[in-house]
Amino acid sequence: MLSSVPRVYPLLGLFGGYLVVLFFNPIRLALRDGLRCLMRFKRIWLTFVLLGFAYWLFQFVTFTPIHGASDLDFSQVTAPGSWEWPPFVEIWRDVPLPTLEGVAGIFDNATTTYPLSVLAAILLAINWRGLHGALFGALRKRYGFWGYLIYLVLLISVIASLLKPIAFWRLPEWGGVMSARGLQISATIDAVAFIFEYLFGVYIQVYLITVCLAWIKGLSFGEEDLFRFAMRRFSYVLEWAGIVVIVSTLIVRAPLLLAYFRNVPDVLDYLPLERFVMSALIIIFCSVQISLVLHNETLGAAVRAHREFIRRNLFRFGWFVLIAAMHFFFLTACDAIVRGAVADRVVGVILWKVFYVCVRGFVTGWLLASWVCLFRQCETARANQETWIKY
C-alpha cells in the first residue's frame, strides 16, 4: 500500500517538518540574526565556498581522469530519471561521521584549507598586509620565550606546506627504485604541513568570528586593521589550537605516518574511530575557541567559562547542535545519494559538486554566524568584557 504513495508526499512532509523545527525552536532568534549577519557580510559564506571549491577542484584534477571531449557530454545529465539512484539504506553508513565532523567544525575549523593553504603560506612569508609581523609580535608578547619556539614550529610547517604540492605531483615521477622512500618523504611533509593547514583554517575561523562580532556590536572597521586584529586574537586561540593539533597528531596523524615506515596492521580500520574521538572532543569543549576569541583570556579561564556556559545553557546549546546536525545530515546524505547516481558521468559530477559546495558553504557560514549570535545572547554576564589588544 505504501509503495503506491507518490514520492513527493514524503518529501513534502519532510520539508514541512523541517520548517516547523526551523521556525519554532528556542534558538530561532540566534538563527535569524545569523542569517542577517550573513546577508550583511557575504564574505562569511563565500569564504567557505572558495575554500571548498578549491579543495574539490584539486581532488577532481588529481583523481578524475578525462580521456577526451566525449567525457564532457551534457547529454549525460538530461535524463536523471534513468540513473540508478541508491536507496538510503545503502549509503547511510557514510553519513553519521561526516555529519559529526561538520558540527564539530563550527566550533573549531569548518573547512579544509588545502590547496589555498599554499597561497596563504606564500602570503604569510612575504608579510602580506603585515600579518607575519603581527603574528610574530603577538607570539612574543603573549608567550615570551615560548613564543619563539611556537614561531619556529609554524615556520617549519609553512615550509612543509610550500613543499607539499611537489610531494603530491613530482615525487611519483621521481619514484623508480626510490618509490618507498619517496612515499615516506611525502607522508612526512604532509603530516608537518597539516599543522599550518589546520592553523590557517583556525585563523580564518577567528577572522570570521570577529566579522560577526563587529556586526553584532555595530562596529565599522578597515580591512587591514581587521586582519591584524584577528591575528592578535588568534594568538590567544593558539593555546587551544595547539592542544587540538597535538591530540590529532597522536591519535590520527602519527599512526598513519608510522605505517609508511613499518608494518602497522589494520591502521586504516581505526581511522573512523579516531575521527569520531576528535570530533567528540571538540564538541565537548565547544565554547573554548569562541571564548578565547571574544575575551582574549587565558586557556584556564576559557575552560572555566565553558563549564559555566554549558551549565547555564545546555538546553539551548543542545538545540543548536541538533539543528546543525540536521543540516549537515541532509547535505551529506544528498551528496552520497547523488554521487552514487551520477557515478562516472563527469558533467554530472561537476554540476553537482558546484551546487553542493555553494550550498554547504552557505549553510556553514550561516551556522557559524548563528553560533556567534547564540553565544553572545547567552553571555549576559560577560557581554562587555572584550578588550582591544594593545600590541
Coordinates of C-alpha atoms in Angstrom, one line a residue, residues 106-266:
I106 CA 31.6 25.1 13.6
F107 CA 33.4 25.1 17.0
D108 CA 36.9 24.7 15.6
N109 CA 37.8 24.7 11.9
A110 CA 34.9 24.4 9.5
T111 CA 36.7 23.8 6.2
T112 CA 39.7 22.1 4.5
T113 CA 42.2 24.7 3.5
Y114 CA 44.4 22.8 1.1
P115 CA 45.4 23.8 -1.7
L116 CA 44.8 27.5 -0.8
S117 CA 46.9 27.0 2.3
V118 CA 49.9 27.0 -0.1
L119 CA 49.0 30.5 -1.3
A120 CA 48.4 31.5 2.4
A121 CA 51.9 30.2 3.2
I122 CA 53.4 32.4 0.5
L123 CA 51.5 35.5 1.6
L124 CA 52.5 34.9 5.2
A125 CA 56.1 34.5 4.2
I126 CA 56.1 37.9 2.4
N127 CA 54.3 39.6 5.3
W128 CA 51.2 40.4 3.3
R129 CA 49.3 43.2 5.0
G130 CA 51.7 43.0 7.9
L131 CA 50.3 39.6 9.1
H132 CA 53.7 38.0 9.6
G133 CA 54.9 40.9 11.7
A134 CA 51.6 40.9 13.7
L135 CA 51.8 37.2 14.3
F136 CA 55.5 37.3 15.5
G137 CA 54.8 40.3 17.7
A138 CA 51.7 38.7 19.2
L139 CA 53.5 35.4 19.9
R140 CA 56.5 37.2 21.5
K141 CA 54.4 39.4 23.8
R142 CA 51.8 36.7 24.6
Y143 CA 54.2 33.7 25.3
G144 CA 57.6 35.3 25.8
F145 CA 60.4 32.7 25.2
W146 CA 57.9 30.0 24.3
G147 CA 56.6 32.3 21.6
Y148 CA 59.9 31.8 19.7
L149 CA 59.5 28.0 19.8
I150 CA 55.9 28.3 18.6
Y151 CA 57.0 30.6 15.8
L152 CA 59.7 28.0 14.8
V153 CA 57.1 25.2 14.6
L154 CA 54.9 27.5 12.5
L155 CA 57.8 28.4 10.2
I156 CA 58.7 24.7 9.7
S157 CA 55.0 23.9 8.9
V158 CA 54.9 26.8 6.4
I159 CA 57.9 25.4 4.6
A160 CA 56.3 21.9 4.6
S161 CA 53.1 23.5 3.1
L162 CA 55.2 25.0 0.3
L163 CA 56.8 21.6 -0.4
K164 CA 53.5 19.7 -0.3
P165 CA 52.5 20.4 -3.9
I166 CA 55.9 19.0 -5.0
A167 CA 55.3 15.9 -2.9
F168 CA 51.9 15.4 -4.5
W169 CA 52.8 15.9 -8.1
R170 CA 56.5 15.4 -8.6
L171 CA 57.6 12.6 -6.3
P172 CA 55.6 9.9 -8.2
E173 CA 57.5 10.8 -11.3
W174 CA 60.8 10.6 -9.4
G175 CA 59.8 7.2 -7.8
G176 CA 61.6 4.4 -9.6
V177 CA 63.8 2.4 -7.2
M178 CA 63.2 5.1 -4.5
S179 CA 59.4 4.8 -4.6
A180 CA 59.1 3.6 -0.9
R181 CA 61.5 6.4 0.2
G182 CA 59.5 8.9 -1.8
L183 CA 56.3 7.8 -0.1
Q184 CA 57.9 8.2 3.3
I185 CA 59.1 11.7 2.4
S186 CA 55.8 12.8 1.0
A187 CA 53.9 11.4 4.1
T188 CA 56.2 13.3 6.4
I189 CA 55.8 16.5 4.5
D190 CA 52.0 16.0 4.6
A191 CA 52.0 15.4 8.3
V192 CA 54.0 18.5 9.1
A193 CA 52.1 20.7 6.6
F194 CA 48.9 19.7 8.4
I195 CA 49.9 21.9 11.3
F196 CA 49.9 25.1 9.1
E197 CA 46.8 24.0 7.2
Y198 CA 44.9 23.5 10.4
L199 CA 46.1 26.7 12.0
F200 CA 45.3 28.6 8.8
G201 CA 41.8 27.2 9.0
V202 CA 41.5 28.3 12.6
Y203 CA 42.8 31.8 11.7
I204 CA 40.0 32.0 9.1
Q205 CA 37.5 31.0 11.7
V206 CA 38.8 33.6 14.1
Y207 CA 38.6 36.3 11.4
L208 CA 35.0 35.4 10.5
I209 CA 34.1 35.3 14.2
T210 CA 35.5 38.9 14.6
V211 CA 33.5 39.9 11.5
C212 CA 30.3 38.6 13.2
L213 CA 31.2 40.3 16.4
A214 CA 31.7 43.6 14.6
W215 CA 28.2 43.2 13.1
I216 CA 26.6 42.4 16.5
K217 CA 28.2 45.4 18.1
G218 CA 27.6 47.7 15.1
L219 CA 31.3 48.5 14.6
S220 CA 32.9 49.7 11.4
F221 CA 36.4 48.5 10.5
G222 CA 39.1 48.8 7.9
E223 CA 40.0 45.5 6.2
E224 CA 43.7 45.6 7.0
D225 CA 43.0 46.5 10.6
L226 CA 40.6 43.6 11.0
F227 CA 43.1 41.2 9.5
R228 CA 45.8 42.2 12.0
F229 CA 43.2 42.3 14.9
A230 CA 42.2 38.8 14.1
M231 CA 45.8 37.7 14.1
R232 CA 46.3 39.1 17.5
R233 CA 43.1 37.3 18.7
F234 CA 44.5 34.2 17.0
S235 CA 47.5 34.3 19.3
Y236 CA 45.1 33.7 22.2
V237 CA 43.3 30.8 20.4
L238 CA 46.7 29.2 19.7
E239 CA 46.9 27.6 23.1
W240 CA 43.7 25.6 22.5
A241 CA 44.5 25.0 18.8
G242 CA 47.9 23.6 19.9
I243 CA 46.2 21.1 22.1
V244 CA 43.9 20.0 19.2
V245 CA 46.9 19.7 16.9
I246 CA 48.8 17.6 19.5
V247 CA 45.9 15.3 20.2
S248 CA 45.0 15.0 16.5
T249 CA 48.6 14.2 15.7
L250 CA 48.9 11.5 18.4
I251 CA 45.7 9.6 17.6
V252 CA 45.2 10.3 13.9
R253 CA 48.3 11.5 12.0
A254 CA 51.1 9.6 13.9
P255 CA 49.7 6.1 13.3
L256 CA 49.1 6.9 9.6
L257 CA 52.7 8.3 9.3
L258 CA 54.2 5.4 11.2
A259 CA 52.5 2.9 8.7
Y260 CA 54.8 4.3 6.0
F261 CA 58.0 3.3 7.9
R262 CA 56.9 0.0 9.5
N263 CA 54.1 -2.5 9.3
V264 CA 51.2 -1.3 11.3
P265 CA 48.3 -3.8 10.9
D266 CA 44.8 -2.5 10.1

